[in-house]
Short mmCIF file of C-alpha atoms and ligand atoms in Angstrom, two decimals:
data_model
loop_
_atom_site.label_atom_id
_atom_site.label_comp_id
_atom_site.label_asym_id
_atom_site.label_seq_id
_atom_site.Cartn_x
_atom_site.Cartn_y
_atom_site.Cartn_z
CA MET K 1 -41.56 13.29 -9.01
CA HIS K 2 -42.16 9.61 -9.77
CA THR K 3 -41.36 6.30 -8.19
CA ILE K 4 -38.43 4.82 -10.07
CA THR K 5 -36.80 1.41 -9.76
CA ALA K 6 -33.18 0.96 -10.74
CA ILE K 7 -31.17 -2.22 -11.18
CA ALA K 8 -27.46 -2.53 -10.49
CA HIS K 9 -25.07 -5.45 -10.31
CA PRO K 10 -22.21 -6.14 -7.95
CA ASN K 11 -18.73 -5.77 -9.30
CA ILE K 12 -15.61 -7.66 -8.32
CA ALA K 13 -12.23 -6.03 -8.26
CA LEU K 14 -9.39 -7.68 -10.15
CA ILE K 15 -7.02 -5.02 -8.82
CA LYS K 16 -8.13 -4.38 -5.27
CA TYR K 17 -9.10 -1.32 -3.28
CA TRP K 18 -8.21 -1.68 0.38
CA GLY K 19 -7.59 1.44 2.44
CA LYS K 20 -8.43 5.13 2.40
CA ARG K 21 -6.35 8.28 1.96
CA ASP K 22 -9.18 10.31 3.54
CA THR K 23 -11.83 8.73 5.73
CA VAL K 24 -14.19 11.73 5.80
CA ARG K 25 -14.57 12.02 2.02
CA ASN K 26 -13.97 8.27 1.61
CA LEU K 27 -11.06 8.70 -0.78
CA PRO K 28 -9.31 5.45 -1.72
CA ALA K 29 -5.59 5.00 -1.06
CA THR K 30 -5.30 2.84 -4.19
CA HIS K 31 -6.73 2.74 -7.69
CA SER K 32 -8.89 -0.29 -8.43
CA LEU K 33 -10.12 -2.13 -11.51
CA SER K 34 -13.24 -4.26 -11.59
CA ILE K 35 -15.61 -6.27 -13.70
CA THR K 36 -19.35 -5.77 -13.35
CA LEU K 37 -21.34 -9.01 -13.17
CA ASN K 38 -24.76 -9.89 -14.49
CA THR K 39 -27.18 -12.38 -12.81
CA LEU K 40 -26.72 -10.95 -9.31
CA GLU K 41 -29.00 -7.95 -8.93
CA THR K 42 -29.96 -5.20 -6.55
CA HIS K 43 -33.33 -3.59 -7.24
CA THR K 44 -33.89 -0.25 -5.57
CA CYS K 45 -37.10 1.74 -5.70
CA VAL K 46 -36.98 5.42 -4.69
CA ASN K 47 -39.92 7.73 -4.13
CA PHE K 48 -39.37 11.33 -3.02
CA SER K 49 -42.41 12.59 -1.13
CA ALA K 50 -43.17 15.91 0.53
CA GLU K 51 -45.25 13.91 3.04
CA LEU K 52 -42.15 12.34 4.59
CA SER K 53 -40.30 13.92 7.54
CA ALA K 54 -37.32 11.53 7.23
CA ASP K 55 -36.00 8.97 4.75
CA GLN K 56 -37.57 5.52 5.16
CA VAL K 57 -35.36 2.61 4.20
CA TYR K 58 -36.39 -1.02 3.66
CA LEU K 59 -33.88 -3.80 2.92
CA ASN K 60 -35.09 -7.11 1.53
CA LYS K 61 -38.70 -6.14 2.44
CA ALA K 62 -38.02 -5.36 6.13
CA LEU K 63 -37.34 -1.99 7.77
CA ALA K 64 -33.56 -1.57 7.61
CA ASP K 65 -31.47 -1.33 10.78
CA ASP K 66 -30.17 2.05 11.95
CA ALA K 67 -26.66 1.62 10.55
CA PHE K 68 -27.88 0.75 7.04
CA SER K 69 -30.56 3.49 7.10
CA ALA K 70 -27.96 6.04 8.19
CA ARG K 71 -25.65 5.12 5.26
CA VAL K 72 -28.51 5.40 2.78
CA GLY K 73 -29.63 8.69 4.36
CA ALA K 74 -26.10 10.12 4.17
CA CYS K 75 -25.85 9.16 0.49
CA LEU K 76 -29.23 10.78 -0.22
CA ASP K 77 -28.13 13.90 1.70
CA GLY K 78 -25.13 14.24 -0.63
CA PHE K 79 -27.42 13.74 -3.62
CA ARG K 80 -29.96 16.30 -2.34
CA THR K 81 -27.25 18.91 -1.73
CA LEU K 82 -25.97 18.66 -5.32
CA ALA K 83 -29.45 18.36 -6.83
CA GLY K 84 -30.78 21.28 -4.77
CA VAL K 85 -33.78 19.40 -3.32
CA HIS K 86 -34.92 19.00 0.27
CA THR K 87 -37.50 16.24 0.01
CA PHE K 88 -37.13 12.96 1.87
CA ALA K 89 -37.57 9.61 0.16
CA SER K 90 -38.80 6.12 0.77
CA VAL K 91 -36.28 3.54 -0.42
CA HIS K 92 -37.01 -0.16 -0.97
CA THR K 93 -33.95 -2.18 -1.85
CA SER K 94 -33.57 -5.91 -2.30
CA ASN K 95 -30.80 -8.25 -3.38
CA ASN K 96 -31.18 -11.62 -5.08
CA PHE K 97 -27.92 -12.78 -3.43
CA PRO K 98 -26.53 -12.87 0.16
CA THR K 99 -26.18 -9.38 1.63
CA ALA K 100 -22.78 -8.41 3.12
CA ALA K 101 -21.03 -11.76 2.59
CA GLY K 102 -18.26 -10.48 0.36
CA LEU K 103 -20.40 -10.21 -2.78
CA ALA K 104 -20.32 -6.41 -2.92
CA SER K 105 -23.96 -5.76 -2.04
CA SER K 106 -23.08 -2.24 -0.91
CA ALA K 107 -21.64 -1.43 -4.34
CA SER K 108 -24.71 -2.50 -6.30
CA GLY K 109 -26.93 -0.98 -3.58
CA PHE K 110 -25.51 2.54 -3.76
CA ALA K 111 -25.23 2.45 -7.56
CA ALA K 112 -28.92 1.48 -7.80
CA LEU K 113 -29.93 4.03 -5.14
CA LEU K 114 -28.26 6.97 -6.89
CA THR K 115 -29.48 5.89 -10.33
CA ALA K 116 -33.07 5.63 -9.09
CA ALA K 117 -32.89 8.89 -7.11
CA ASN K 118 -31.49 10.78 -10.11
CA ALA K 119 -34.09 9.37 -12.50
CA ALA K 120 -36.88 10.12 -10.01
CA LEU K 121 -35.93 13.79 -10.17
CA GLU K 122 -35.43 13.73 -13.97
CA SER K 123 -31.63 13.54 -13.92
CA PRO K 124 -30.31 16.72 -12.30
CA LEU K 125 -26.85 15.14 -11.95
CA ASN K 126 -24.48 13.75 -14.57
CA LEU K 127 -22.76 10.35 -14.40
CA ARG K 128 -19.48 11.82 -13.10
CA GLN K 129 -21.33 13.46 -10.19
CA LEU K 130 -23.13 10.18 -9.44
CA ALA K 131 -19.78 8.33 -9.56
CA ILE K 132 -18.34 10.72 -6.98
CA LEU K 133 -21.38 10.43 -4.71
CA ALA K 134 -21.29 6.62 -5.03
CA ARG K 135 -17.60 6.54 -4.12
CA GLU K 136 -18.27 8.72 -1.07
CA ALA K 137 -20.90 6.18 0.04
CA SER K 138 -18.69 3.14 -0.59
CA GLY K 139 -15.34 3.07 -2.35
CA SER K 140 -16.35 0.25 -4.69
CA ALA K 141 -19.85 1.57 -5.48
CA GLY K 142 -18.99 3.98 -8.29
CA ARG K 143 -17.68 0.96 -10.23
CA SER K 144 -21.19 -0.59 -10.32
CA LEU K 145 -22.54 2.41 -12.21
CA PHE K 146 -20.71 1.08 -15.29
CA GLY K 147 -20.75 -2.21 -17.17
CA GLY K 148 -17.87 -4.39 -18.32
CA TYR K 149 -14.36 -3.38 -17.20
CA VAL K 150 -14.23 -0.36 -14.91
CA ILE K 151 -11.52 1.71 -13.25
CA GLN K 152 -11.87 3.64 -10.00
CA HIS K 153 -9.25 6.38 -9.96
CA ARG K 154 -7.53 7.02 -6.66
CA GLY K 155 -7.21 10.71 -7.53
CA GLN K 156 -4.82 13.28 -6.04
CA HIS K 157 -7.06 16.18 -5.03
CA SER K 158 -8.10 16.53 -1.40
CA ASP K 159 -11.68 17.39 -2.42
CA GLY K 160 -12.05 14.05 -4.24
CA SER K 161 -13.02 15.68 -7.55
CA ASP K 162 -10.58 13.43 -9.47
CA SER K 163 -11.46 10.24 -7.59
CA TYR K 164 -14.21 8.65 -9.63
CA ALA K 165 -15.04 5.47 -11.51
CA GLU K 166 -15.33 5.30 -15.29
CA ALA K 167 -15.77 2.64 -17.95
CA LEU K 168 -12.55 1.18 -19.34
CA PHE K 169 -13.75 -1.46 -21.85
CA PRO K 170 -17.28 -2.68 -22.58
CA ALA K 171 -18.24 -6.25 -21.65
CA LYS K 172 -18.24 -7.29 -25.31
CA HIS K 173 -14.54 -6.38 -25.65
CA TRP K 174 -13.68 -9.62 -23.80
CA PRO K 175 -16.67 -11.53 -22.41
CA LEU K 176 -15.18 -13.43 -19.49
CA GLU K 177 -17.25 -15.63 -17.18
CA VAL K 178 -17.24 -15.87 -13.39
CA VAL K 179 -18.05 -18.89 -11.26
CA ILE K 180 -18.65 -17.92 -7.64
CA ALA K 181 -18.13 -20.64 -5.04
CA ILE K 182 -20.20 -19.85 -1.96
CA THR K 183 -18.59 -21.29 1.16
CA SER K 184 -20.66 -19.48 3.81
CA GLU K 185 -23.99 -17.62 3.82
CA LYS K 186 -23.17 -15.73 7.04
CA GLU K 187 -22.52 -12.00 7.17
CA LYS K 188 -18.84 -11.19 7.58
CA ASN K 189 -17.58 -10.34 11.08
CA ILE K 190 -15.64 -7.22 10.21
CA GLY K 191 -16.96 -4.91 7.52
CA SER K 192 -14.66 -3.50 4.85
CA THR K 193 -14.63 0.04 6.24
CA GLU K 194 -13.57 -1.07 9.72
CA GLY K 195 -11.12 -3.61 8.31
CA MET K 196 -9.45 -1.00 6.12
CA LEU K 197 -8.97 1.48 8.94
CA HIS K 198 -7.53 -1.22 11.16
CA THR K 199 -5.18 -2.37 8.38
CA ALA K 200 -3.90 1.12 7.55
CA ALA K 201 -3.26 1.79 11.24
CA THR K 202 -1.42 -1.42 12.08
CA ALA K 203 -0.17 -3.34 9.03
CA PRO K 204 3.61 -3.11 8.44
CA TYR K 205 3.25 -3.65 4.66
CA TRP K 206 0.82 -0.76 4.20
CA ARG K 207 3.17 1.55 2.25
CA ALA K 208 4.30 -1.22 -0.09
CA TRP K 209 0.66 -2.07 -0.83
CA VAL K 210 -0.21 1.53 -1.72
CA ASP K 211 2.94 1.98 -3.83
CA ARG K 212 2.20 -1.14 -5.92
CA SER K 213 -1.28 -0.08 -7.02
CA ALA K 214 -0.46 2.03 -10.10
CA ALA K 215 1.80 -0.64 -11.65
CA ASP K 216 -0.83 -3.34 -11.11
CA ILE K 217 -3.49 -1.17 -12.74
CA GLN K 218 -1.24 -0.60 -15.75
CA ALA K 219 -0.46 -4.31 -16.12
CA ALA K 220 -4.13 -5.30 -15.80
CA THR K 221 -5.29 -2.64 -18.25
CA ALA K 222 -2.72 -3.80 -20.82
CA ALA K 223 -3.68 -7.46 -20.31
CA ILE K 224 -7.38 -6.70 -20.78
CA LYS K 225 -6.70 -4.54 -23.83
CA GLN K 226 -4.73 -7.38 -25.45
CA ARG K 227 -7.08 -10.09 -24.09
CA ASP K 228 -4.03 -11.76 -22.54
CA PHE K 229 -5.54 -14.18 -20.03
CA ALA K 230 -2.25 -15.42 -18.54
CA ALA K 231 -1.08 -11.86 -17.87
CA LEU K 232 -4.41 -10.89 -16.29
CA ALA K 233 -4.40 -14.04 -14.13
CA GLU K 234 -0.91 -13.22 -12.86
CA VAL K 235 -1.61 -9.65 -11.83
CA ALA K 236 -5.15 -10.26 -10.49
CA GLU K 237 -4.09 -13.16 -8.24
CA ALA K 238 -1.09 -11.10 -7.08
CA SER K 239 -3.32 -8.16 -6.15
CA CYS K 240 -5.77 -10.42 -4.33
CA LEU K 241 -3.11 -12.29 -2.38
CA ALA K 242 -1.23 -9.08 -1.56
CA MET K 243 -4.44 -7.56 -0.16
CA HIS K 244 -5.11 -10.62 2.00
CA ALA K 245 -1.47 -10.79 3.12
CA LEU K 246 -1.74 -7.11 4.06
CA MET K 247 -4.93 -7.72 6.04
CA GLN K 248 -3.35 -10.70 7.75
CA SER K 249 -0.33 -8.61 8.71
CA ALA K 250 -2.54 -6.17 10.66
CA ARG K 251 -2.58 -6.53 14.47
CA PRO K 252 -4.65 -8.46 15.24
CA GLY K 253 -4.65 -9.96 11.75
CA LEU K 254 -7.82 -10.04 9.66
CA LEU K 255 -8.61 -13.45 8.20
CA TYR K 256 -11.67 -13.60 5.97
CA TRP K 257 -11.02 -17.12 4.65
CA ASN K 258 -12.31 -20.48 5.80
CA ALA K 259 -10.88 -23.90 5.01
CA ALA K 260 -12.85 -24.17 1.77
CA THR K 261 -11.48 -20.83 0.58
CA ILE K 262 -7.94 -22.22 0.73
CA GLU K 263 -8.93 -25.52 -0.91
CA LEU K 264 -10.48 -23.50 -3.73
CA ILE K 265 -7.29 -21.48 -4.28
CA HIS K 266 -5.33 -24.72 -4.68
CA LYS K 267 -7.97 -26.25 -6.92
CA ILE K 268 -8.07 -23.22 -9.24
CA ARG K 269 -4.29 -23.19 -9.57
CA GLN K 270 -4.32 -26.93 -10.33
CA LEU K 271 -6.96 -26.38 -13.00
CA ARG K 272 -4.86 -23.64 -14.58
CA ALA K 273 -1.82 -25.93 -14.56
CA THR K 274 -3.83 -28.44 -16.62
CA GLY K 275 -4.46 -25.78 -19.25
CA LEU K 276 -7.84 -24.33 -18.19
CA ALA K 277 -8.06 -20.54 -18.43
CA VAL K 278 -9.11 -19.65 -14.87
CA PHE K 279 -7.86 -17.53 -11.97
CA PHE K 280 -9.25 -16.68 -8.54
CA THR K 281 -10.09 -13.52 -6.72
CA ILE K 282 -11.42 -13.14 -3.15
CA ASP K 283 -12.79 -10.09 -1.35
CA ALA K 284 -13.52 -9.40 2.33
CA GLY K 285 -15.33 -12.68 2.81
CA PRO K 286 -14.81 -16.42 2.29
CA GLN K 287 -16.36 -16.76 -1.19
CA VAL K 288 -14.05 -17.49 -4.10
CA LYS K 289 -14.69 -15.99 -7.51
CA ALA K 290 -13.18 -17.97 -10.36
CA VAL K 291 -12.75 -15.79 -13.44
CA CYS K 292 -12.48 -17.82 -16.63
CA LEU K 293 -12.81 -17.91 -20.39
CA PRO K 294 -16.36 -19.02 -21.31
CA GLU K 295 -15.16 -22.33 -22.78
CA ALA K 296 -13.60 -23.29 -19.42
CA ALA K 297 -16.61 -22.37 -17.26
CA ASP K 298 -18.47 -25.74 -17.21
CA LYS K 299 -15.35 -27.67 -16.18
CA VAL K 300 -14.41 -25.02 -13.62
CA GLU K 301 -17.89 -25.07 -12.07
CA ALA K 302 -17.94 -28.88 -11.83
CA ALA K 303 -14.50 -28.92 -10.21
CA LEU K 304 -15.35 -26.20 -7.68
CA LYS K 305 -18.65 -27.86 -6.73
CA ALA K 306 -16.68 -30.97 -5.75
CA VAL K 307 -14.46 -29.07 -3.27
CA PRO K 308 -15.47 -29.90 0.34
CA GLY K 309 -17.18 -26.94 2.01
CA VAL K 310 -18.58 -25.44 -1.18
CA LEU K 311 -22.30 -24.90 -0.52
CA ARG K 312 -23.28 -23.90 -4.04
CA THR K 313 -21.98 -22.08 -7.08
CA LEU K 314 -23.29 -19.12 -9.06
CA ARG K 315 -22.49 -18.33 -12.68
CA CYS K 316 -22.22 -14.80 -14.05
CA LEU K 317 -21.20 -13.18 -17.28
CA LEU K 318 -20.03 -9.60 -17.45
CA GLY K 319 -22.97 -7.28 -17.02
CA ALA K 320 -24.25 -3.81 -17.71
CA GLY K 321 -24.04 -0.71 -15.59
CA ALA K 322 -26.78 0.62 -13.31
CA ARG K 323 -29.97 1.53 -15.14
CA ILE K 324 -33.66 2.12 -14.58
CA SER K 325 -35.56 -1.12 -14.75
CA ASN K 326 -37.56 -0.46 -17.90
CA ASP K 327 -34.34 0.30 -19.76
CA ALA K 328 -32.56 -3.00 -19.21
CA ASN K 329 -30.34 -2.78 -22.29
CA THR K 330 -28.45 0.35 -21.38
CA GLU K 331 -24.78 -0.37 -20.85
C1 DP6 C 1 -12.27 -6.12 -0.61
O1 DP6 C 1 -16.15 -0.48 -1.08
O2 DP6 C 1 -17.03 -2.05 0.68
O3 DP6 C 1 -14.17 -5.64 -1.94
O4 DP6 C 1 -15.42 2.26 0.89
O5 DP6 C 1 -15.42 1.35 3.20
O6 DP6 C 1 -17.47 1.09 1.77
P1 DP6 C 1 -15.95 1.17 1.81
O7 DP6 C 1 -15.41 -0.23 1.31
P2 DP6 C 1 -15.92 -1.22 0.17
O8 DP6 C 1 -14.61 -2.12 0.02
C2 DP6 C 1 -14.44 -3.08 -0.98
C3 DP6 C 1 -13.19 -3.85 -0.67
C4 DP6 C 1 -12.97 -5.09 -1.49
C5 DP6 C 1 -12.03 -4.81 -2.66
C6 DP6 C 1 -12.62 -4.07 -3.82
O9 DP6 C 1 -13.83 -4.24 -4.12
O10 DP6 C 1 -11.87 -3.33 -4.48
#
C-alpha cells in the first residue's frame, strides 16, 4: 500500500441536478450534464495504514470538522466494502479555490479521494464502480471523474446501479472557456443537500422541474454535438434559471444570489445581444460562471470585472478527469 496523491477538478453543470429520488442511496431526481474545468484543483493524498484505528481527515492543512470527516469516512467505507479491505486511511485534501462557495469543491474532493484510494490499493475497482461511489457521496461528484463534457444518468433502478456519470465528449471536441466572477468568498448558508430536501418537500414546481430534465439533456447533448453555441446557451440558461426559480418557490424560498449575481446575469445577456458568444450558469452560491467561446473570453472577463460587487475573476478551460498526480495527461 502506498501513499498516492490524486488531482481532480470541479465541474459545473449546464443542465442542473437539484433534488433526489432516494436520499439514502443519494439517487438524483434528474439527469445532469456538466463540463469539467481545469485551473481549479483539489489535491487529495490517501495513505491506508494498519496503524490507524480510524480515518484521519485534513482539509486545507487543518484537521477537518466532524461533518466533513464523517462524509469522507462514509465514502471510504463504501470503497472499503467493495474493495474488500478493512484498513483505515489518513486523507489530506486541499483546494486552490474557495471551499463550499458554489464552486463544487465536494465534487472534485470526492473524485480525487476515490481516485487516490483506488490507486493506493492498486485499482481494485473499475471506473463505473468509482462513479457510483462518487455519486453516493455527492450527486455531482461522479462527473468530476471525467474530463470534458460529462453526463450523470438519473437511472431507474432502486439500487442505483444505473445512476452513474460517464464521459459524453472529450474537451477537444469543443474547447469552450469559462470566466468565473467571484462575488463572495463566504461559505454558503444552506448546503446543497439540505437545500434539495427542502425544495423537494415544499416547492410547488417540483414535478415540472423533474419532468423537464430529459428533454433538456437531449437538447444540450445535440447542441454540444453540433457545436451550436446559441442552442446550448438557450437550454443551459433555461435549466439554471428554472433551478433557481424552483429553489425560490420553496417555503421559505432559497435565494443564493446577491446583488452582483443579478447584475452579472444582465451584463452577460447584454454581451450576447452585442454578438459575443457567452451564456451564464449559477449553482448554489452567488458566483456567476460565464461560459464562452475562447475568442470572446478576454472581452467577457473585462466586462465582468467592471460589474460592481465582482471581487475577482478566474479563467478556466475545459479540463481532464481525476487522475493520480504523476499522470497529469490522462483524460
Ligand atoms: C447546484 O452534488 O453538492 O451544483 O448530492 O447533496 O452532495 P449532494 O449535492 P451536490 O449538488 C450540486 C447542485 C448544483 C447543480 C449541479 O452541480 O448539478
